[in-house]
CSV table of C-alpha atoms and ligand atoms in Angstrom, one decimal:
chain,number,residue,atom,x,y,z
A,1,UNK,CA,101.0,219.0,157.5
A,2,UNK,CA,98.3,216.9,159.8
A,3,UNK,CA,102.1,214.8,160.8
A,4,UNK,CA,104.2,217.9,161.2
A,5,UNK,CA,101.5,219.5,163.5
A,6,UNK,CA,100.9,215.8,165.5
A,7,UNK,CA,104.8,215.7,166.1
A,8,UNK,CA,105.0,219.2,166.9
A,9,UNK,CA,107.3,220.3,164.2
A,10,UNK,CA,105.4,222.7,162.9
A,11,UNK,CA,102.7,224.4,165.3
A,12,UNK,CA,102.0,227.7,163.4
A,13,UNK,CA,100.9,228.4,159.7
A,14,UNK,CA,104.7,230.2,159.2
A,15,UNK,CA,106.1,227.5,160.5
A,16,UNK,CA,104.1,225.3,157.9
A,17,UNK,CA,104.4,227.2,155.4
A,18,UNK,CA,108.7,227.0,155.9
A,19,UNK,CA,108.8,223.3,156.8
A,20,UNK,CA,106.8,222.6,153.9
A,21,UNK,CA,107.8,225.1,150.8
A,22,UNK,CA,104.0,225.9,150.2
A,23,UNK,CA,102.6,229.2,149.7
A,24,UNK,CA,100.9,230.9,152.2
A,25,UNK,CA,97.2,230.3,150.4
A,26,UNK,CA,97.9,226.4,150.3
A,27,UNK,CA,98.8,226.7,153.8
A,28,UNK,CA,95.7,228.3,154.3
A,29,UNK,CA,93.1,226.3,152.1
A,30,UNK,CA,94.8,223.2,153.4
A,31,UNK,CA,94.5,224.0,157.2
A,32,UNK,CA,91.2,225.4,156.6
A,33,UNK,CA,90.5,221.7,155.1
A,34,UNK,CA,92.2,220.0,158.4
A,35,UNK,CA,90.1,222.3,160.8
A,36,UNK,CA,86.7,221.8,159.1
A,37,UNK,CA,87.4,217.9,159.1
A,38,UNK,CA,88.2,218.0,163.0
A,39,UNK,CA,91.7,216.6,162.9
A,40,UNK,CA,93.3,219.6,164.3
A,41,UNK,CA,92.0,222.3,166.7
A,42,UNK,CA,93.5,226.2,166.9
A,43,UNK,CA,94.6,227.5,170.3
A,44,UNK,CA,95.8,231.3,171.3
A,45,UNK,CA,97.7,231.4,173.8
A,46,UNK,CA,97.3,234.1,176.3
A,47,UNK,CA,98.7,237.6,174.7
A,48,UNK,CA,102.3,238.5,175.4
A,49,UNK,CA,103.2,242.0,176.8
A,50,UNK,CA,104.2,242.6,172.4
A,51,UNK,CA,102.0,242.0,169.9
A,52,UNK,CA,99.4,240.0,168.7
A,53,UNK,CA,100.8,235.9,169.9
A,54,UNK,CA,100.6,233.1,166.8
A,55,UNK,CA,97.7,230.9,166.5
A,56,UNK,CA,98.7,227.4,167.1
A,57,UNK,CA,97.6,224.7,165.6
A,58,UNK,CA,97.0,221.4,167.6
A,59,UNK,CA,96.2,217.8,166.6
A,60,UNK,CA,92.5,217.3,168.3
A,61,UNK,CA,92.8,213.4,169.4
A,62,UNK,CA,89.1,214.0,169.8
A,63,UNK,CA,88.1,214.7,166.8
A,64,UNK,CA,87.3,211.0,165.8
A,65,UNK,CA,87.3,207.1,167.0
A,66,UNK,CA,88.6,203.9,165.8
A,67,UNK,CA,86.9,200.5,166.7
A,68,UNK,CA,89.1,198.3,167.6
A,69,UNK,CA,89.0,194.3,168.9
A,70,UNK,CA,91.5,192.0,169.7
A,71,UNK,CA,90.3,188.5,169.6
A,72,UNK,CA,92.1,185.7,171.2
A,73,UNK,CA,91.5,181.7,171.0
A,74,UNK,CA,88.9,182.1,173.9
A,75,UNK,CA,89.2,185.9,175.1
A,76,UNK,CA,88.7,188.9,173.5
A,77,UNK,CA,88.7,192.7,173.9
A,78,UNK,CA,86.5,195.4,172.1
A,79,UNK,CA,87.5,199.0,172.4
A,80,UNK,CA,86.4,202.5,170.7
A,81,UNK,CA,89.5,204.8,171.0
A,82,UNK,CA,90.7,208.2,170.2
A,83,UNK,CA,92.9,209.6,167.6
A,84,UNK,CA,95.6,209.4,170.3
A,85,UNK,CA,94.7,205.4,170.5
A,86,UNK,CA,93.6,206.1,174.1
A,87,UNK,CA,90.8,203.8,175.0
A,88,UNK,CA,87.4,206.0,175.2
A,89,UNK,CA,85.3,202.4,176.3
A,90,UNK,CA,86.0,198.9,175.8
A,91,UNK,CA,84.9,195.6,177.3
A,92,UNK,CA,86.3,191.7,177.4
A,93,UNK,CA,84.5,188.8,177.1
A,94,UNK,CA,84.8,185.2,176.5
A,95,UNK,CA,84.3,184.0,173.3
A,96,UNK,CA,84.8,181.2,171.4
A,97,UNK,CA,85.9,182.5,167.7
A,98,UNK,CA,85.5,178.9,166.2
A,99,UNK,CA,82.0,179.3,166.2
A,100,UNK,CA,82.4,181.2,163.0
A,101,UNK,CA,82.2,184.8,161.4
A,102,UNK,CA,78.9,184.4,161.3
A,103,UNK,CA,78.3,184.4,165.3
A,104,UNK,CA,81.7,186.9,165.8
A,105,UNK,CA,81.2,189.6,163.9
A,106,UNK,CA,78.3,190.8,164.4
A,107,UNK,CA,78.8,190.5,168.2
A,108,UNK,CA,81.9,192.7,167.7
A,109,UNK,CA,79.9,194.9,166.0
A,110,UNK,CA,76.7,195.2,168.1
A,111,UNK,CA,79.6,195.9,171.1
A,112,UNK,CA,80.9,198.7,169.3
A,113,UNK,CA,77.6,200.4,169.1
A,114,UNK,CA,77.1,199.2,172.8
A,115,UNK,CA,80.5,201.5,173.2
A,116,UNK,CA,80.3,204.0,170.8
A,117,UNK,CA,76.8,205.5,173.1
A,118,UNK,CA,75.4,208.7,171.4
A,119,UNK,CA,78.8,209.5,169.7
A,120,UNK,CA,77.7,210.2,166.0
A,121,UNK,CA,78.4,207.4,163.3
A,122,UNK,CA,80.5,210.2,161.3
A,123,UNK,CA,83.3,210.3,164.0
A,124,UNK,CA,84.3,207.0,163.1
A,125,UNK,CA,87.6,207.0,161.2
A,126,UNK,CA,88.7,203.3,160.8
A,127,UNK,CA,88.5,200.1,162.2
A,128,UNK,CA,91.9,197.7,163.6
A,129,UNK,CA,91.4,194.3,164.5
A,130,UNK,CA,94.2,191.6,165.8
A,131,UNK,CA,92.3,188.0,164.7
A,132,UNK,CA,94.0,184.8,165.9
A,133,UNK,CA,95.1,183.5,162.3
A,134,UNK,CA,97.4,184.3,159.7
A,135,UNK,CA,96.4,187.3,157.9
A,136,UNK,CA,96.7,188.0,154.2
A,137,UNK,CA,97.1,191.1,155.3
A,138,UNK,CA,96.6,193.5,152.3
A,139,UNK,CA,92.9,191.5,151.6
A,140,UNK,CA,92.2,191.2,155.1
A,141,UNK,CA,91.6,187.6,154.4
A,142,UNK,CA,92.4,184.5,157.4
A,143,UNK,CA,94.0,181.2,157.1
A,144,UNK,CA,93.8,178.5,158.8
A,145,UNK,CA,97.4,177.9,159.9
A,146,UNK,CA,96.5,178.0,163.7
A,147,UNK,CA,93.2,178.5,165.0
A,148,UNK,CA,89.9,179.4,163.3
A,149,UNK,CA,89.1,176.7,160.9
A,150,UNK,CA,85.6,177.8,160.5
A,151,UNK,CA,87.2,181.4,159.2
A,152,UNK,CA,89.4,180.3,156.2
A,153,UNK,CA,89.5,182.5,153.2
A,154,UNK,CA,87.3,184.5,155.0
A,155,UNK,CA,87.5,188.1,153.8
A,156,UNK,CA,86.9,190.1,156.7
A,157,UNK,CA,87.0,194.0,156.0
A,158,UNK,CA,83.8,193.9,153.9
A,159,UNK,CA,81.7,192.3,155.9
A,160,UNK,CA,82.6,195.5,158.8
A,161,UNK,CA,82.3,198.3,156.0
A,162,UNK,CA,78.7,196.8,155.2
A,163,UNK,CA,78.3,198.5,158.8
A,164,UNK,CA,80.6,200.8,159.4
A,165,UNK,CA,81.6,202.4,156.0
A,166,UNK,CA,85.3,202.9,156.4
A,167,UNK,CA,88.9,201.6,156.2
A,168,UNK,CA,89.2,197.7,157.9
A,169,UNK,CA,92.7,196.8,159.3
A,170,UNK,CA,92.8,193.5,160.1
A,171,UNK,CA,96.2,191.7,160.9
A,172,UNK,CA,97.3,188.5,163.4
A,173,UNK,CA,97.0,188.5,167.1
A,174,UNK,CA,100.8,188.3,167.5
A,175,UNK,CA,101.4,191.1,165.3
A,176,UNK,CA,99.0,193.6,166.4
A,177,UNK,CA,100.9,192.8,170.4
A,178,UNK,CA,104.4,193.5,168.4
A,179,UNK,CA,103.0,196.7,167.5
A,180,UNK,CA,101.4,197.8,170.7
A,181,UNK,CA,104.6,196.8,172.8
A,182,UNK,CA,107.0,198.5,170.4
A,183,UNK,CA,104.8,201.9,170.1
A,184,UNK,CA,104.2,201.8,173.7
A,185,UNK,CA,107.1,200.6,175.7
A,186,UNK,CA,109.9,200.2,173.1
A,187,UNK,CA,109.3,203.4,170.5
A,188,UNK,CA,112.9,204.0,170.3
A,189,UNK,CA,114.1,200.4,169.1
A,190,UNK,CA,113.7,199.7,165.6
A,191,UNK,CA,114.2,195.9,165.8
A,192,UNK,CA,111.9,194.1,168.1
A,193,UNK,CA,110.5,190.6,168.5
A,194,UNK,CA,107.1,189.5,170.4
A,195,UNK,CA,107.0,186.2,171.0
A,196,UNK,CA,103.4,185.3,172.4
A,197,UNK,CA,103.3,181.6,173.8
A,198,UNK,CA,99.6,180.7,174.6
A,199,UNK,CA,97.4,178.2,173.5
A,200,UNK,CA,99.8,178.6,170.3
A,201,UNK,CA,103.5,179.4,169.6
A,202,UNK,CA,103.6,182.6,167.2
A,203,UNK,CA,106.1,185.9,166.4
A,204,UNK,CA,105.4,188.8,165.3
A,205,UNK,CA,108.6,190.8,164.5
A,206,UNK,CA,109.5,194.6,164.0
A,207,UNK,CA,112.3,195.2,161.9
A,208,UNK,CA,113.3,198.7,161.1
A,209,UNK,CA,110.9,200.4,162.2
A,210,UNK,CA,108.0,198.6,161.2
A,211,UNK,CA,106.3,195.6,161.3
A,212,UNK,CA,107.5,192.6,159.3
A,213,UNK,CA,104.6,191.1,157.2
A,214,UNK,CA,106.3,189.0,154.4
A,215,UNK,CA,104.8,188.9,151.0
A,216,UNK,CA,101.7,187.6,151.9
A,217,UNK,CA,101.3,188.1,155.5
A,218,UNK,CA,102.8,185.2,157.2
A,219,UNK,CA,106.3,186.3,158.4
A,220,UNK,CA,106.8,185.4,162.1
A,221,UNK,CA,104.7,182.1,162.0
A,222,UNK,CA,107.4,180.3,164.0
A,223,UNK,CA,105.0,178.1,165.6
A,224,UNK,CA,105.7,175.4,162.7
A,225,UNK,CA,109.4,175.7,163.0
A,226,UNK,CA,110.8,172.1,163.6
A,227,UNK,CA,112.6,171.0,167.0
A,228,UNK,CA,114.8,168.4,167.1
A,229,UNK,CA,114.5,165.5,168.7
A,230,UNK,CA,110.9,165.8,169.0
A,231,UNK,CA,110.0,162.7,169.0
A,232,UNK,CA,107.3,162.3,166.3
A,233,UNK,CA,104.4,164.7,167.4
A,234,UNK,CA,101.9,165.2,164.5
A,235,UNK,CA,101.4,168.8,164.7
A,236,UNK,CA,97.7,170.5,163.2
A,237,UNK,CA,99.6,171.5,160.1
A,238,UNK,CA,100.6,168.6,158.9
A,239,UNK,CA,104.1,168.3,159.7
A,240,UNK,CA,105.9,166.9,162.9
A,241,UNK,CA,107.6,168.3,166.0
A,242,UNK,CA,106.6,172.1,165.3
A,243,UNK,CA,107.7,174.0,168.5
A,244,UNK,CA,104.3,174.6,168.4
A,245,UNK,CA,103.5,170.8,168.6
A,246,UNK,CA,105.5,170.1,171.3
A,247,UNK,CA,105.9,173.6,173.7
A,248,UNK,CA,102.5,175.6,173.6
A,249,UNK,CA,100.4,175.7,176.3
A,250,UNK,CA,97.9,173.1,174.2
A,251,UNK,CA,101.5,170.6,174.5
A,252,UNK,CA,101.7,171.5,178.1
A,253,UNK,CA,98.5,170.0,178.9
A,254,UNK,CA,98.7,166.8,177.1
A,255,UNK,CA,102.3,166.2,177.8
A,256,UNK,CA,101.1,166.8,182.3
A,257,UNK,CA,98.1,164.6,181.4
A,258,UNK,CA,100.0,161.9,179.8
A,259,UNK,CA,102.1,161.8,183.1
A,260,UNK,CA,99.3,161.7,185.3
A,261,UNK,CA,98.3,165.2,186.6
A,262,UNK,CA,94.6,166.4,186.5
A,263,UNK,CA,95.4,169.8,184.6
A,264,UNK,CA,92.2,171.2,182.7
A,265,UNK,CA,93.8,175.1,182.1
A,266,UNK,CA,97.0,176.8,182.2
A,267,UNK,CA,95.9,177.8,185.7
A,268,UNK,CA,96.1,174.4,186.8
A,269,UNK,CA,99.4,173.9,185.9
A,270,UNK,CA,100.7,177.4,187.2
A,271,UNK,CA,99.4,175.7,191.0
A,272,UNK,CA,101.5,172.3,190.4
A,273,UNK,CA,104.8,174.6,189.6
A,274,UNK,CA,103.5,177.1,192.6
A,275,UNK,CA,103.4,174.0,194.6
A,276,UNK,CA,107.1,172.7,193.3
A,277,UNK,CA,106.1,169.5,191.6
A,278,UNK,CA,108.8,168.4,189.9
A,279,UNK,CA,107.6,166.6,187.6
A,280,UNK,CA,105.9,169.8,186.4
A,281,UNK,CA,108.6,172.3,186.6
A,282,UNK,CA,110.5,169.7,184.5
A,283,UNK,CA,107.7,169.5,181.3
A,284,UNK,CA,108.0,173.4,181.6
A,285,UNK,CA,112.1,173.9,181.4
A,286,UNK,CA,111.9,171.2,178.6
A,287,UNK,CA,109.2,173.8,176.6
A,288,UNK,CA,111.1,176.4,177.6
A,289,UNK,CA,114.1,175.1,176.0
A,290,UNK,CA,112.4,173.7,172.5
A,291,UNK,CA,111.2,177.3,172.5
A,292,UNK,CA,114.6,178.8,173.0
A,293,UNK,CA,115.9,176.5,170.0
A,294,UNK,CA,113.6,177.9,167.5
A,295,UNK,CA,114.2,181.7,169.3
A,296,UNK,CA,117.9,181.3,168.7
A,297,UNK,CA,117.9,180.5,165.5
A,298,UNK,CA,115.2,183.4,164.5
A,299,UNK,CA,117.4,185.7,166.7
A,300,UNK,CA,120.3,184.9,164.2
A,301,UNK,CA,118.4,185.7,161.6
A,302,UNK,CA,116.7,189.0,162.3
A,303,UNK,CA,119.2,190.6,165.2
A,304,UNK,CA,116.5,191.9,167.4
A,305,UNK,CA,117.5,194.7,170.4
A,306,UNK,CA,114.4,193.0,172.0
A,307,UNK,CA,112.8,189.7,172.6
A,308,UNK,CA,109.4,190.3,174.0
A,309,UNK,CA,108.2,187.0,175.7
A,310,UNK,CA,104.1,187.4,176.1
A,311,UNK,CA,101.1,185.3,176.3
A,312,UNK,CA,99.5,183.7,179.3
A,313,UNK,CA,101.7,180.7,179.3
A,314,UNK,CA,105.1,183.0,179.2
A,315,UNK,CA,103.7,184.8,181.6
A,316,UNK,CA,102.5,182.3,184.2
A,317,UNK,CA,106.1,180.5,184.6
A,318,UNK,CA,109.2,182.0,185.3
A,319,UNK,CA,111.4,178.8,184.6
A,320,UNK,CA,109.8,178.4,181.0
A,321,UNK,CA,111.1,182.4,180.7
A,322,UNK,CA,114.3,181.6,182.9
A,323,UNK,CA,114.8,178.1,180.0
A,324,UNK,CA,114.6,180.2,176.7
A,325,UNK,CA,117.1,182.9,177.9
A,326,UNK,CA,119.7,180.0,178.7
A,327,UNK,CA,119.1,178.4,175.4
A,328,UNK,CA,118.5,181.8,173.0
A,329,UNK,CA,122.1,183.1,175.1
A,330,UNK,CA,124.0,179.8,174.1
A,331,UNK,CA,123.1,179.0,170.7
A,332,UNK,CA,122.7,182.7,169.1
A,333,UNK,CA,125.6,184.0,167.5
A,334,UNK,CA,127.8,186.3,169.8
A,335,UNK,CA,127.1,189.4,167.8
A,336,UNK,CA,123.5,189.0,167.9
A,337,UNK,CA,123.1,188.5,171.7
A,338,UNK,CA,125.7,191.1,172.5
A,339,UNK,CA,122.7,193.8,173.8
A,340,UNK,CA,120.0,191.4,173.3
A,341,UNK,CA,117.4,191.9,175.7
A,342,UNK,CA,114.4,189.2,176.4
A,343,UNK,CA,112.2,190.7,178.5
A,344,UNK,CA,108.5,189.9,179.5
A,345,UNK,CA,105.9,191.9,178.1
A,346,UNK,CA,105.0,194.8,180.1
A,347,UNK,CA,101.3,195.5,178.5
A,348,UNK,CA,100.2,192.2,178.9
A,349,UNK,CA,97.0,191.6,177.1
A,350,UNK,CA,96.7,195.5,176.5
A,351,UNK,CA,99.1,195.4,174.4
A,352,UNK,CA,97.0,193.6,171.7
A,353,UNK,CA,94.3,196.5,172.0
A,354,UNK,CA,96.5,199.3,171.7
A,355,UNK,CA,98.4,197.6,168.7
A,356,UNK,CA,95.1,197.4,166.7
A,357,UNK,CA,95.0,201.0,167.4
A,358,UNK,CA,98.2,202.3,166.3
A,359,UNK,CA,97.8,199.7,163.4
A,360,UNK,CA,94.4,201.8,162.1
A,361,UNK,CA,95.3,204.3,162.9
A,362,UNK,CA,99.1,205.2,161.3
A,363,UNK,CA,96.7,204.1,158.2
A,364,UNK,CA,93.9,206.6,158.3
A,365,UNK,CA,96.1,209.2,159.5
A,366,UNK,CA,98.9,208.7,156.6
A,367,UNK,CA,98.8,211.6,154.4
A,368,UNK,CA,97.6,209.4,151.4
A,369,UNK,CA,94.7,208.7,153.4
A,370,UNK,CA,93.9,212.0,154.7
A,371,UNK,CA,94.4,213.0,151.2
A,372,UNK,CA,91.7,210.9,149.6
A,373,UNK,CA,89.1,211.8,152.7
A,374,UNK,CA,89.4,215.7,151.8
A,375,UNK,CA,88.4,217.9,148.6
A,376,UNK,CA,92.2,217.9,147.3
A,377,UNK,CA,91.2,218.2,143.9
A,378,UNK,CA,89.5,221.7,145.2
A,379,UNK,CA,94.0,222.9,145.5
A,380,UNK,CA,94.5,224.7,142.1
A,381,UNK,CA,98.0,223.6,140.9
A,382,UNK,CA,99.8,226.2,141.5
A,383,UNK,CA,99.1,226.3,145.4
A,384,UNK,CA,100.5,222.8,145.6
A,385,UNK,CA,103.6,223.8,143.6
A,386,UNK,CA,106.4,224.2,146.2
A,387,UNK,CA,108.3,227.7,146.1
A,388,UNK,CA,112.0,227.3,146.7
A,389,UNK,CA,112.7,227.4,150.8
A,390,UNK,CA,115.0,229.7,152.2
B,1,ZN,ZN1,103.1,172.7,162.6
């Protein structure tokens, strides 16, 4: 019922009552239930010249808040949002998640209370966060594939409830941007791909509908896909010549350094290309096109309608962008680049907020969930049984 009246497909307790095949008392107890918890709100509208008009019933985006953070390698963004995912307060700071759960989380935490003001505790629904690591996501429990050493196997979710007593979300950085650039500029594509090239090289991939987590979590990790030709670079995991080795922004810097140029930050390089150094705008297209290798060959595999290319790196240089399309348009298969799209991301880093909050919040608003937060076991059996519709 709470997702028929949040799409607008049913706005009225008849019109519940017919989508739904319920009888008019478990329309009633079970609205009653949805109104007393806050998640929907009734609104008359003004009378008509005949009769008495129907009372509507309306999802109330204020009637709660999820805390949500997005933390990146060395930025990251703390929000408190509506039931609409609408950002209520948030902040962004620089922070330096290798120093450890220990230091992090309760800085996220004391920031949410910063945010949440005088809102009462009891509004809070859920919590979403997007942590730079792979994510066994059903446990909420980090690897140490990319960043974050000092948080492997670290369980995150109960070490938030022990403050804030309710459902914990926590997924990769890359897929928590898939999510928030799907839902919010792409919601009518079913088959996207986010490709967020930063410090690191990593995916995270919408197919059907929905995100694509794998068995454990750790679908999308293209970062450790093999180039070839690489020539040898130990990458962090172990292996050699992972695209991530040899075309992330962490590459970039080493590979401008080895030839010479004083580059500290991505910023630094942005001003050599800005200024046309050559040498520069070369080390870039050559990323550009290890990246587009690995993207072709991911492209052939899933069929996205959209690449998404974000992360400060893609988004600071036009001829890395300009390098992948070539590539990704060359060595993808015909069919699978016939309405391909690669397009920049259009949130930018707001995308990774937003994502955490459609993330927790399709979860607490599911009807299992709402389900287990209300008095179902109040419904006698027979108002639950459907009568035949029509
Ligand atoms: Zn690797």
């Amino acid at each position: 019922m709470l997702r028929l009246i949040r799409t607008g497909e049913a706005v009225t307790r008849a019109e519940l009552g017919r989508a739904t095949g319920l009888s008019r008392p478990a329309v009633q107890l079970r609205v009653g239930e949805l109104l007393e918890r806050g998640l929907v709100v009734e609104r008359t509208d003004a009378p008509s010249t005949g009769g008495r008009p129907p009372v509507r019933l309306e999802f109330n985006a204020s009637g709660g808040v999820v805390l949500v953070a997005a933390l990146g390698a060395s930025r990251t963004r703390v929000a408190v949002c509506d039931l609409a995912g609408v950002e209520l307060a948030g902040r962004e700071f620089a922070m330096d998640v290798e120093a450890g759960p220990d230091v992090v989380l309760p800085l996220l935490m004391d920031t949410w209370e910063e945010l949440l003001g005088d809102r009462p505790r009891s509004m809070i629904r859920g919590v979403g966060m997007g942590v730079p690591a792979t994510v066994e996501f059903a446990e909420g429990r980090t690897e140490s594939a990319r960043v974050m050493a000092t948080w492997t196997g670290v369980v995150i979710p109960p070490i938030i409830r022990e403050r804030f007593p309710v459902p914990v979300l926590v997924d990769n950085d890359v897929n928590v941007l898939a999510i928030g650039e799907h839902r919010g500029i792409y919601p009518d594509l079913s088959d996207l791909m986010f490709v967020k090239v930063s410090t690191r090289i990593g995916a995270g991939v919408i197919a059907g509908g929905g995100i694509l987590r794998g068995a454990l979590g750790a679908a999308g990790e293209i970062g450790h896909i093999p180039v070839k030709d690489g020539g040898g670079v130990l990458c962090r995991c172990g292996n050699t010549d992972c695209v991530d080795s040899v075309a992330s922004g962490t590459a970039l810097l080493r590979d401008l350094r080895a030839l010479g140029k004083d580059v500290k930050t991505i910023a630094d390089v942005t001003a050599l290309v800005r200024a046309g150094d050559a040498e520069t705008m070369a080390t870039v297209r050559e990323a550009g096109r290890r990246i587009g290798e690995v993207l072709a060959g991911a492209v052939n595999i899933l069929n996205p309608a959209v690449v998404v290319l974000g992360g400060d790196v893609a988004e600071a240089f036009g001829p890395l962008v300009s390098s992948i399309r070539e590539v990704v348009y060359r060595r993808s298969t015909a069919l699978a680049t016939r309405r391909l799209r690669i397009e920049p991301s259009r949130l930018g880093a707001g995308a990774g907020i937003s994502g955490c909050a459609v993330m927790v919040l399709d979860h607490v608003l599911s009807p299992e969930a709402v389900d287990e937060s209300m008095s179902v076991t109040s419904l006698r059996a027979e108002d639950l049984t459907p009568r035949p519709v029509g």
